[in-house]
Tab-separated table of C-alpha atoms in Angstrom:
chain	number	residue	atom	x	y	z
A	1	MET	CA	-12.676	28.829	-6.264
A	2	ASN	CA	-15.163	26.464	-8.183
A	3	GLY	CA	-12.332	24.890	-10.143
A	4	GLU	CA	-12.921	21.562	-12.338
A	5	PRO	CA	-11.470	18.546	-10.084
A	6	SER	CA	-10.137	17.029	-13.448
A	7	LYS	CA	-7.872	20.094	-14.331
A	8	MET	CA	-6.824	20.842	-10.941
A	9	ILE	CA	-5.754	17.750	-10.047
A	10	VAL	CA	-2.664	15.795	-11.682
A	11	PRO	CA	-2.045	12.239	-10.970
A	12	VAL	CA	1.362	11.326	-10.669
A	13	VAL	CA	1.468	7.413	-11.088
A	14	ASP	CA	4.492	5.424	-10.292
A	15	GLU	CA	3.665	2.142	-12.455
A	16	GLY	CA	6.394	0.163	-10.785
A	17	LEU	CA	5.056	0.395	-7.095
A	18	GLY	CA	1.460	0.801	-8.149
A	19	ASN	CA	0.984	4.110	-6.677
A	20	SER	CA	-0.422	7.490	-7.416
A	21	SER	CA	0.567	10.824	-5.885
A	22	TYR	CA	-1.605	13.830	-6.548
A	23	LEU	CA	-0.394	17.364	-7.449
A	24	VAL	CA	-3.316	19.950	-6.628
A	25	ASP	CA	-3.450	23.133	-8.272
A	26	LEU	CA	-4.668	25.779	-5.879
A	27	GLY	CA	-5.420	28.385	-8.352
A	28	ASP	CA	-2.801	30.954	-7.270
A	29	GLY	CA	0.606	29.534	-8.341
A	30	ARG	CA	0.664	27.168	-5.210
A	31	ALA	CA	0.133	23.443	-5.071
A	32	LEU	CA	-0.805	20.713	-2.647
A	33	ALA	CA	0.999	17.667	-3.127
A	34	VAL	CA	-0.580	14.354	-1.589
A	35	ASP	CA	1.450	11.048	-0.831
A	36	PRO	CA	4.642	12.457	-2.798
A	37	CYS	CA	7.354	9.792	-3.605
A	38	LEU	CA	10.892	10.468	-2.434
A	39	ASP	CA	11.355	10.504	-6.287
A	40	LEU	CA	9.867	13.607	-6.714
A	41	ARG	CA	11.231	14.304	-10.671
A	42	ALA	CA	7.921	13.384	-12.244
A	43	LEU	CA	6.076	15.849	-9.600
A	44	ARG	CA	8.165	18.623	-10.078
A	45	THR	CA	7.895	18.389	-13.921
A	46	HIS	CA	4.236	18.752	-13.588
A	47	ALA	CA	4.596	21.583	-11.118
A	48	GLU	CA	6.991	23.290	-13.312
A	49	ARG	CA	4.651	23.128	-16.511
A	50	ARG	CA	1.857	24.602	-14.748
A	51	GLY	CA	4.093	27.011	-12.707
A	52	LEU	CA	3.212	25.922	-9.310
A	53	THR	CA	5.131	26.032	-5.992
A	54	VAL	CA	4.077	23.263	-3.961
A	55	ALA	CA	3.024	24.871	-0.640
A	56	PHE	CA	1.742	22.020	0.978
A	57	ALA	CA	2.618	18.447	1.368
A	58	ALA	CA	0.093	15.757	2.912
A	59	ASP	CA	0.632	12.067	4.018
A	60	THR	CA	-2.435	9.685	4.353
A	61	HIS	CA	-0.262	7.520	6.210
A	62	LEU	CA	3.119	6.098	7.318
A	63	HIS	CA	4.190	4.286	4.046
A	64	ALA	CA	5.532	0.935	3.707
A	65	ASP	CA	6.335	0.761	0.035
A	66	PHE	CA	8.472	3.960	-0.651
A	67	LEU	CA	9.967	6.958	1.403
A	68	SER	CA	7.928	10.064	1.349
A	69	GLY	CA	8.988	13.032	-0.332
A	70	ALA	CA	7.352	15.341	2.163
A	71	VAL	CA	10.324	16.258	4.270
A	72	GLN	CA	12.238	16.726	1.105
A	73	LEU	CA	9.556	19.259	-0.173
A	74	ALA	CA	9.699	21.115	3.265
A	75	ALA	CA	13.556	21.443	3.184
A	76	VAL	CA	13.897	22.422	-0.538
A	77	ASP	CA	10.452	23.992	-1.355
A	78	GLY	CA	9.509	25.480	2.034
A	79	SER	CA	5.978	23.259	1.901
A	80	ARG	CA	4.139	22.988	4.999
A	81	LEU	CA	3.609	19.291	5.893
A	82	LEU	CA	0.142	17.790	6.938
A	83	ALA	CA	0.065	14.544	8.700
A	84	SER	CA	-1.673	12.319	11.430
A	85	ALA	CA	-0.849	13.364	14.738
A	86	ALA	CA	-1.221	9.752	15.645
A	87	GLY	CA	1.785	8.895	13.623
A	88	GLY	CA	4.386	9.890	15.982
A	89	ARG	CA	6.509	11.720	13.387
A	90	GLU	CA	9.639	13.113	14.691
A	91	PHE	CA	9.926	16.195	12.041
A	92	THR	CA	8.051	19.261	12.180
A	93	HIS	CA	4.432	19.041	10.710
A	94	ASP	CA	0.844	19.850	11.370
A	95	ARG	CA	-0.580	17.224	13.615
A	96	LEU	CA	-3.959	16.454	12.099
A	97	SER	CA	-6.750	14.667	13.882
A	98	ASP	CA	-10.176	13.721	12.909
A	99	GLY	CA	-12.182	16.623	11.633
A	100	ASP	CA	-9.325	18.989	11.612
A	101	GLU	CA	-9.332	21.486	8.545
A	102	VAL	CA	-6.520	23.235	6.682
A	103	ASP	CA	-6.984	26.498	4.838
A	104	LEU	CA	-5.186	25.918	1.520
A	105	GLY	CA	-6.232	29.426	0.489
A	106	GLY	CA	-9.619	28.942	-1.192
A	107	LEU	CA	-9.734	25.174	-0.896
A	108	THR	CA	-9.930	23.424	2.313
A	109	LEU	CA	-8.528	19.714	3.469
A	110	ARG	CA	-10.513	18.094	5.968
A	111	ALA	CA	-8.794	15.283	7.705
A	112	LEU	CA	-11.055	11.907	8.413
A	113	ALA	CA	-9.621	9.281	10.742
A	114	THR	CA	-9.619	6.167	8.505
A	115	PRO	CA	-7.410	3.318	10.390
A	116	GLY	CA	-6.990	-0.093	8.780
A	117	HIS	CA	-4.120	0.205	6.366
A	118	THR	CA	-2.115	1.523	9.280
A	119	GLY	CA	-3.540	2.624	12.866
A	120	GLU	CA	-2.767	6.031	12.080
A	121	HIS	CA	-4.294	6.418	8.742
A	122	LEU	CA	-6.310	9.420	7.688
A	123	SER	CA	-8.224	10.156	4.519
A	124	PHE	CA	-8.548	13.782	3.212
A	125	GLU	CA	-11.517	15.658	1.608
A	126	LEU	CA	-11.004	18.312	-0.482
A	127	LEU	CA	-13.431	21.166	-0.075
A	128	ASP	CA	-14.204	24.246	-2.343
A	129	GLY	CA	-16.313	26.200	0.313
A	130	THR	CA	-19.389	23.771	0.999
A	131	GLU	CA	-18.642	21.845	-2.079
A	132	ARG	CA	-17.040	18.574	-1.817
A	133	LEU	CA	-14.648	18.013	-4.736
A	134	GLY	CA	-13.466	14.673	-3.831
A	135	VAL	CA	-11.657	12.474	-1.073
A	136	PHE	CA	-8.099	11.222	-1.042
A	137	THR	CA	-8.251	7.663	0.378
A	138	GLY	CA	-4.671	6.915	0.551
A	139	GLY	CA	-4.453	3.311	1.568
A	140	SER	CA	-8.040	2.671	2.707
A	141	LEU	CA	-10.560	2.429	-0.227
A	142	ILE	CA	-9.338	1.912	-3.400
A	143	VAL	CA	-10.228	0.985	-6.910
A	144	GLY	CA	-12.152	-2.495	-6.530
A	145	GLY	CA	-10.743	-3.132	-2.805
A	146	ALA	CA	-8.913	-2.207	-0.033
A	147	ALA	CA	-5.227	-1.914	1.168
A	148	ARG	CA	-3.824	-4.603	3.053
A	149	THR	CA	-3.809	-4.385	7.168
A	150	ASP	CA	-1.039	-6.936	7.635
A	151	LEU	CA	2.138	-4.861	7.660
A	152	ALA	CA	2.233	-3.749	11.297
A	153	GLY	CA	2.499	-7.612	12.446
A	154	ALA	CA	0.417	-10.894	13.017
A	155	ASP	CA	-0.478	-9.474	16.273
A	156	GLN	CA	-2.145	-6.586	14.783
A	157	THR	CA	-3.784	-7.930	11.639
A	158	GLU	CA	-7.110	-8.621	12.633
A	159	GLN	CA	-7.534	-5.596	14.752
A	160	LEU	CA	-6.635	-3.397	11.696
A	161	SER	CA	-8.817	-5.465	9.476
A	162	ARG	CA	-11.722	-4.846	11.853
A	163	LEU	CA	-10.601	-0.953	11.812
A	164	GLN	CA	-10.413	-1.185	8.102
A	165	TYR	CA	-14.121	-2.340	7.552
A	166	ARG	CA	-15.512	0.362	9.917
A	167	SER	CA	-13.226	2.923	8.172
A	168	LEU	CA	-14.697	1.972	4.988
A	169	ARG	CA	-18.354	2.311	6.097
A	170	ARG	CA	-17.447	5.642	6.986
A	171	LEU	CA	-16.318	6.749	3.506
A	172	PHE	CA	-19.210	5.034	2.141
A	173	ALA	CA	-21.400	7.533	4.228
A	174	LEU	CA	-20.137	10.310	1.989
A	175	PRO	CA	-22.327	11.123	-1.376
A	176	GLU	CA	-22.280	8.699	-3.732
A	177	ALA	CA	-21.023	11.241	-6.495
A	178	THR	CA	-17.918	11.797	-4.309
A	179	THR	CA	-14.719	11.348	-6.396
A	180	VAL	CA	-12.184	9.002	-4.929
A	181	TRP	CA	-8.249	9.464	-5.487
A	182	PRO	CA	-6.675	6.643	-3.913
A	183	THR	CA	-2.812	6.453	-3.516
A	184	HIS	CA	-2.451	2.314	-3.844
A	185	GLY	CA	-3.565	0.508	-7.201
A	186	THR	CA	-3.018	-1.875	-9.359
A	187	GLY	CA	0.879	-3.326	-9.323
A	188	SER	CA	1.179	-1.896	-5.414
A	189	PHE	CA	2.056	-4.892	-2.947
A	190	CYS	CA	-0.014	-2.930	-0.126
A	191	SER	CA	-3.106	-3.653	-2.204
A	192	ALA	CA	-5.553	-6.367	-1.816
A	193	PRO	CA	-6.569	-7.436	-5.245
A	194	GLY	CA	-8.421	-4.534	-7.022
A	195	SER	CA	-9.239	-2.988	-10.586
A	196	GLY	CA	-6.833	-1.531	-12.970
A	197	GLU	CA	-8.217	1.581	-12.714
A	198	ARG	CA	-6.824	4.253	-10.651
A	199	VAL	CA	-9.966	6.754	-9.595
A	200	THR	CA	-13.230	5.830	-8.625
A	201	THR	CA	-16.504	7.237	-7.085
A	202	ILE	CA	-17.772	6.183	-3.935
A	203	GLY	CA	-21.328	5.075	-5.519
A	204	ARG	CA	-19.477	2.920	-8.129
A	205	GLU	CA	-17.669	1.220	-5.204
A	206	MET	CA	-20.782	0.584	-3.372
A	207	GLN	CA	-21.995	-1.143	-6.640
A	208	THR	CA	-18.843	-2.830	-8.004
A	209	ASN	CA	-16.503	-3.478	-5.020
A	210	LEU	CA	-17.052	-7.302	-4.171
A	211	LEU	CA	-14.595	-7.061	-1.145
A	212	LEU	CA	-17.207	-4.441	0.050
A	213	GLN	CA	-20.115	-6.379	-0.051
A	214	ALA	CA	-19.143	-8.856	2.344
A	215	PRO	CA	-22.136	-9.365	4.645
A	216	ASP	CA	-20.979	-8.166	7.896
A	217	GLU	CA	-17.561	-7.321	9.474
A	218	ASP	CA	-16.203	-10.945	9.962
A	219	ALA	CA	-16.786	-12.028	6.580
A	220	PHE	CA	-15.251	-8.930	5.310
A	221	VAL	CA	-12.063	-9.775	7.514
A	222	GLU	CA	-11.844	-13.325	6.269
A	223	GLN	CA	-12.258	-12.052	2.568
A	224	LEU	CA	-9.826	-9.378	2.967
A	225	LEU	CA	-7.031	-11.488	4.307
A	226	ALA	CA	-7.643	-14.327	2.063
A	227	GLY	CA	-6.642	-12.104	-0.747
A	228	LEU	CA	-3.329	-10.892	0.563
A	229	GLY	CA	-0.236	-12.306	-1.009
A	230	SER	CA	3.260	-11.715	-0.031
A	231	PHE	CA	5.329	-8.486	-0.208
A	232	PRO	CA	8.832	-7.421	-0.209
A	233	PRO	CA	10.760	-7.396	3.302
A	234	TYR	CA	11.476	-3.880	3.137
A	235	PHE	CA	7.812	-2.905	3.881
A	236	LEU	CA	8.482	-3.835	7.489
A	237	ARG	CA	11.053	-1.075	7.960
A	238	LEU	CA	9.980	1.892	5.760
A	239	PRO	CA	7.381	3.007	7.896
A	240	GLU	CA	9.650	3.776	10.754
A	241	ALA	CA	11.980	5.282	8.275
A	242	ASN	CA	8.923	7.744	7.219
A	243	ARG	CA	8.280	8.513	10.899
A	244	ARG	CA	11.934	9.574	11.416
A	245	GLY	CA	12.169	11.354	8.436
A	246	PRO	CA	13.891	10.325	5.349
A	247	ALA	CA	17.494	11.859	4.888
A	248	LEU	CA	17.518	14.549	2.450
A	249	LEU	CA	19.096	14.113	-1.091
A	250	GLU	CA	20.878	16.468	-3.236
A	251	PRO	CA	20.276	15.510	-7.160
A	252	PRO	CA	21.924	14.197	-9.193
A	253	LEU	CA	22.616	11.053	-7.248
A	254	SER	CA	26.197	10.120	-8.320
A	255	VAL	CA	27.088	6.346	-9.519
A	256	PRO	CA	30.994	6.096	-10.305
A	257	ALA	CA	32.150	4.448	-13.495
A	258	LEU	CA	34.494	1.499	-12.558
A	259	SER	CA	37.164	-0.274	-14.502
A	260	ALA	CA	36.913	-3.971	-14.845
A	261	ASP	CA	39.904	-4.235	-12.497
A	262	ARG	CA	38.013	-2.217	-9.801
A	263	PHE	CA	34.880	-3.667	-10.557
A	264	THR	CA	36.396	-7.016	-9.929
A	265	ALA	CA	37.931	-5.770	-6.810
A	266	ALA	CA	34.775	-4.692	-5.603
A	267	VAL	CA	33.017	-8.156	-6.282
A	268	ASP	CA	35.923	-9.692	-4.451
A	269	ALA	CA	35.198	-7.708	-1.416
A	270	GLY	CA	31.506	-8.909	-1.399
A	271	ALA	CA	29.812	-6.720	-3.815
A	272	VAL	CA	26.751	-8.263	-5.644
A	273	VAL	CA	26.550	-7.873	-9.281
A	274	VAL	CA	23.419	-6.367	-10.208
A	275	ASP	CA	22.889	-6.911	-14.184
A	276	VAL	CA	19.954	-4.385	-15.262
A	277	ARG	CA	19.964	-5.000	-19.086
A	278	PRO	CA	17.397	-6.396	-21.000
A	279	ILE	CA	17.142	-10.534	-20.513
A	280	HIS	CA	18.041	-11.134	-24.093
A	281	ASP	CA	21.361	-9.470	-23.541
A	282	PHE	CA	21.849	-10.910	-20.229
A	283	ALA	CA	21.198	-14.461	-21.643
A	284	THR	CA	24.257	-14.250	-24.268
A	285	GLY	CA	26.615	-13.239	-21.570
A	286	HIS	CA	26.729	-11.818	-18.272
A	287	VAL	CA	29.595	-11.478	-15.463
A	288	PRO	CA	29.157	-14.924	-13.232
A	289	GLY	CA	27.171	-14.610	-10.382
A	290	ALA	CA	25.287	-11.598	-11.686
A	291	ILE	CA	21.754	-11.262	-10.535
A	292	SER	CA	19.833	-10.013	-13.237
A	293	ILE	CA	17.042	-7.381	-12.379
A	294	ALA	CA	15.980	-5.837	-15.863
A	295	LEU	CA	15.733	-1.697	-15.402
A	296	ARG	CA	12.004	-1.431	-15.899
A	297	ALA	CA	9.114	-0.005	-13.937
A	298	GLN	CA	9.304	-3.250	-11.335
A	299	PHE	CA	12.738	-2.761	-10.847
A	300	THR	CA	12.525	-1.058	-7.385
A	301	SER	CA	10.238	-4.002	-5.917
A	302	TRP	CA	12.796	-6.798	-7.013
A	303	LEU	CA	15.839	-4.839	-5.962
A	304	GLY	CA	14.332	-4.280	-2.610
A	305	TRP	CA	12.972	-8.188	-2.445
A	306	LEU	CA	16.323	-9.754	-3.379
A	307	LEU	CA	18.842	-7.646	-1.845
A	308	GLU	CA	19.503	-6.685	2.027
A	309	PRO	CA	18.887	-3.054	2.435
A	310	ASP	CA	22.631	-2.391	3.274
A	311	ALA	CA	23.735	-4.492	0.637
A	312	GLU	CA	26.960	-3.537	-1.351
A	313	TYR	CA	26.440	-3.603	-4.870
A	314	VAL	CA	27.515	-2.764	-8.406
A	315	VAL	CA	25.705	-2.770	-11.847
A	316	VAL	CA	25.940	-3.440	-15.264
A	317	ARG	CA	23.737	-1.665	-17.539
A	318	ASN	CA	23.523	-0.798	-21.313
A	319	PRO	CA	24.744	2.924	-22.440
A	320	ASP	CA	21.175	3.625	-23.585
A	321	GLN	CA	19.845	2.919	-19.980
A	322	ASP	CA	19.116	5.576	-17.497
A	323	LEU	CA	21.702	5.380	-14.853
A	324	ASP	CA	20.074	8.317	-13.035
A	325	ASP	CA	16.694	6.537	-13.280
A	326	LEU	CA	18.348	3.414	-11.505
A	327	ALA	CA	19.846	5.333	-8.770
A	328	TRP	CA	16.207	6.937	-8.082
A	329	GLN	CA	14.581	3.588	-8.120
A	330	ALA	CA	17.066	2.355	-5.396
A	331	ALA	CA	16.988	5.702	-3.123
A	332	LYS	CA	13.142	5.750	-2.932
A	333	ILE	CA	13.188	2.552	-1.023
A	334	GLY	CA	15.949	3.694	1.263
A	335	PHE	CA	18.655	1.186	-0.468
A	336	ASN	CA	22.074	2.290	-0.997
A	337	LEU	CA	23.332	3.666	-4.072
A	338	PRO	CA	25.259	1.139	-6.358
A	339	GLN	CA	29.256	1.377	-5.194
A	340	GLY	CA	29.620	1.778	-9.033
A	341	GLU	CA	28.992	0.663	-12.777
A	342	LEU	CA	31.076	-1.399	-14.956
A	343	ALA	CA	32.697	1.176	-17.064
A	344	GLY	CA	31.456	0.794	-20.812
A	345	GLY	CA	29.068	-2.203	-19.760
A	346	MET	CA	29.967	-5.720	-20.983
A	347	ALA	CA	32.190	-4.268	-23.893
A	348	GLY	CA	34.118	-3.100	-20.914
A	349	TRP	CA	34.438	-7.045	-19.491
A	350	ASN	CA	37.589	-8.861	-20.860
A	351	ARG	CA	37.009	-11.800	-18.144
A	352	GLN	CA	35.060	-14.723	-17.949
A	353	THR	CA	31.285	-14.722	-18.854
A	354	GLU	CA	28.332	-17.092	-18.292
A	355	THR	CA	25.117	-17.562	-20.559
A	356	THR	CA	21.708	-18.272	-19.364
A	357	PRO	CA	19.770	-20.083	-22.655
A	358	LEU	CA	16.491	-18.678	-23.745
A	359	LEU	CA	13.884	-21.076	-24.895
A	360	ALA	CA	10.779	-20.593	-27.249
A	361	PRO	CA	7.790	-21.999	-26.265
A	362	GLU	CA	8.046	-24.958	-28.477
A	363	GLN	CA	11.475	-25.899	-27.199
A	364	ALA	CA	10.404	-26.043	-23.679
A	365	ALA	CA	7.797	-28.569	-24.458
A	366	GLY	CA	8.308	-31.541	-22.063
A	367	GLU	CA	10.719	-29.764	-19.879
A	368	ARG	CA	10.779	-29.666	-16.078
A	369	VAL	CA	9.511	-26.168	-15.332
A	370	LEU	CA	9.585	-23.930	-12.150
A	371	ASP	CA	6.979	-21.389	-11.975
A	372	VAL	CA	8.196	-17.965	-10.039
A	373	ARG	CA	5.203	-15.975	-10.532
A	374	GLN	CA	3.194	-14.831	-7.351
A	375	ALA	CA	1.011	-17.475	-6.196
A	376	SER	CA	-2.340	-15.708	-7.355
A	377	GLU	CA	-1.132	-15.740	-10.628
A	378	TYR	CA	-0.007	-19.227	-10.407
A	379	HIS	CA	-3.604	-20.627	-9.187
A	380	SER	CA	-5.036	-18.669	-11.932
A	381	GLY	CA	-3.521	-20.606	-14.584
A	382	HIS	CA	-0.223	-22.832	-14.898
A	383	VAL	CA	1.372	-25.759	-16.800
A	384	PRO	CA	0.376	-29.025	-15.527
A	385	GLY	CA	3.227	-30.278	-13.328
A	386	ALA	CA	4.717	-27.135	-12.968
A	387	GLN	CA	6.698	-26.661	-9.606
A	388	HIS	CA	5.759	-23.267	-7.838
A	389	LEU	CA	8.236	-21.022	-5.882
A	390	GLU	CA	7.368	-17.295	-5.754
A	391	LEU	CA	10.621	-15.365	-7.000
A	392	GLY	CA	10.792	-13.454	-3.524
A	393	ALA	CA	11.493	-16.486	-1.904
A	394	LEU	CA	13.833	-18.159	-4.251
A	395	ARG	CA	16.859	-16.497	-2.656
A	396	ASP	CA	16.947	-18.208	0.212
A	397	ARG	CA	15.678	-21.553	-1.020
A	398	ALA	CA	17.780	-21.596	-4.282
A	399	GLU	CA	20.121	-24.265	-2.821
A	400	ALA	CA	17.197	-26.697	-2.042
A	401	ILE	CA	16.024	-26.938	-5.642
A	402	ASP	CA	17.045	-29.976	-7.422
A	403	THR	CA	19.749	-29.200	-9.288
A	404	GLY	CA	18.681	-31.096	-12.398
A	405	PRO	CA	17.557	-29.579	-15.747
A	406	MET	CA	14.834	-26.967	-15.497
A	407	VAL	CA	12.995	-24.189	-17.679
A	408	VAL	CA	12.233	-21.139	-15.321
A	409	MET	CA	9.320	-19.348	-16.064
A	410	CYS	CA	7.194	-16.206	-15.505
A	411	GLY	CA	4.489	-14.140	-17.186
A	412	HIS	CA	6.914	-12.717	-19.793
A	413	GLY	CA	10.412	-13.484	-18.940
A	414	GLU	CA	11.830	-10.953	-16.741
A	415	ARG	CA	11.265	-12.481	-13.573
A	416	ALA	CA	12.089	-15.888	-14.828
A	417	MET	CA	15.701	-14.596	-15.750
A	418	THR	CA	16.089	-13.097	-12.165
A	419	GLY	CA	14.951	-16.412	-10.742
A	420	ALA	CA	17.366	-18.322	-13.064
A	421	SER	CA	19.906	-16.127	-12.325
A	422	LEU	CA	19.633	-16.700	-8.526
A	423	LEU	CA	19.687	-20.337	-9.108
A	424	GLN	CA	22.883	-19.891	-11.216
A	425	ARG	CA	24.199	-17.889	-8.236
A	426	ALA	CA	23.695	-20.761	-5.993
A	427	GLY	CA	25.559	-23.133	-8.437
A	428	HIS	CA	22.959	-24.556	-10.724
A	429	ARG	CA	24.149	-25.121	-14.155
A	430	ALA	CA	21.458	-26.634	-16.172
A	431	VAL	CA	19.045	-23.767	-15.849
A	432	ARG	CA	17.221	-22.090	-19.121
A	433	VAL	CA	14.619	-19.426	-18.987
A	434	LEU	CA	11.163	-19.341	-20.768
A	435	ASP	CA	10.836	-16.698	-23.476
A	436	GLY	CA	7.220	-15.902	-22.947
A	437	GLY	CA	4.765	-17.081	-20.389
A	438	PRO	CA	2.256	-19.873	-19.691
A	439	ASP	CA	-0.214	-19.388	-22.387
A	440	GLN	CA	2.533	-19.300	-25.016
A	441	LEU	CA	3.947	-22.551	-23.465
A	442	ALA	CA	0.122	-24.048	-23.572
A	443	ALA	CA	-0.168	-23.074	-26.945
A	444	ALA	CA	3.050	-24.612	-28.063
A	445	THR	CA	2.292	-27.881	-25.841
A	446	GLY	CA	-1.273	-28.272	-26.992
A	447	ARG	CA	-1.975	-28.784	-23.127
A	448	ALA	CA	-4.607	-26.668	-21.093
A	449	LEU	CA	-3.426	-24.751	-18.292
A	450	VAL	CA	-4.562	-25.902	-14.774
């Protein structure tokens, strides 16, 4: 076939989940999709622009951070599904084991067993005759690191970490010029710390990947596990959902508009109010008890972290915010769609409202501070004396926080507003939010970060 990989392969990046799926142009009007997400809108757009039909869909592993779109592609596009024989998937697919090859019609996909991130993990070499174009490494080798190994339970973590070490050594046996296309990257809670870049080579990782320069297997395991932070609870249930096969969805996804009366009735019946407006809008007035989760790339992760998967919820948005995008962000992690949205947004709300003051950095000087960033962010530099509690843990511990006046902060303000809304929902009243991050507060106070 002799195509250039840079022209044949289109990365489809999900900035919120920190992942890349890949669309491979097979040169005959057909395509291969690698690790497609259930939200297939971007992948389909790229395929349509190139006049491609997705003939093959390959999953490197049972994903924990999103529902696979492979079953959807098989049902709607007639795609042939490729996945590990060891995964025990309950739907029709080609069951691949180490060394198995699939003829893509000119190109070949070769399976390499690379367990570690999951026990059934495969990497896929893409071959053009005898020429190796590159390797899709999924959650094994990533740019600047390796994906986490603690998602199958504490009793399996060390064994999977040792398998990860051996799998990476196997990948390092490939030629140094081999292009590496990982699935997980910066922003993915599946990843141990890594680089901001999303594509690399074997040779570059051999030279620059500090994790992989550990002197032996024991040191690698210790270093890998030391770099793992917390992760959303839905990670523990999605692998099984992907093993069974996600339910098919028929777009467009529907979220009805509710009058203020119907909206209130839903809340009285137990629905959680999720306010997706920008934080400055939430600050000036919102439905009492609402949780602020601004609709941005990271909306999916925080919705999944802070609500139960079967939670009933209703949403408030601004008219210029994309309701379809909101629905897909919920669907791709297996969450219920909202029961409805407040018709007209806050302009349609004629009842009591609540505010959450935003403070400029100079206004927050000398205030008691609650920092809700991830532990790695906090330890990399925080305001002297700041109390720390990760946002993901705040939902269950909000009532234990001292009710005195406090300023909640994060890196920019979005997570801090979410944290403040959780505190207000738990009964805290003297809560304000820093409009900015630690660097801005340090500059305003003249105190260096710890």
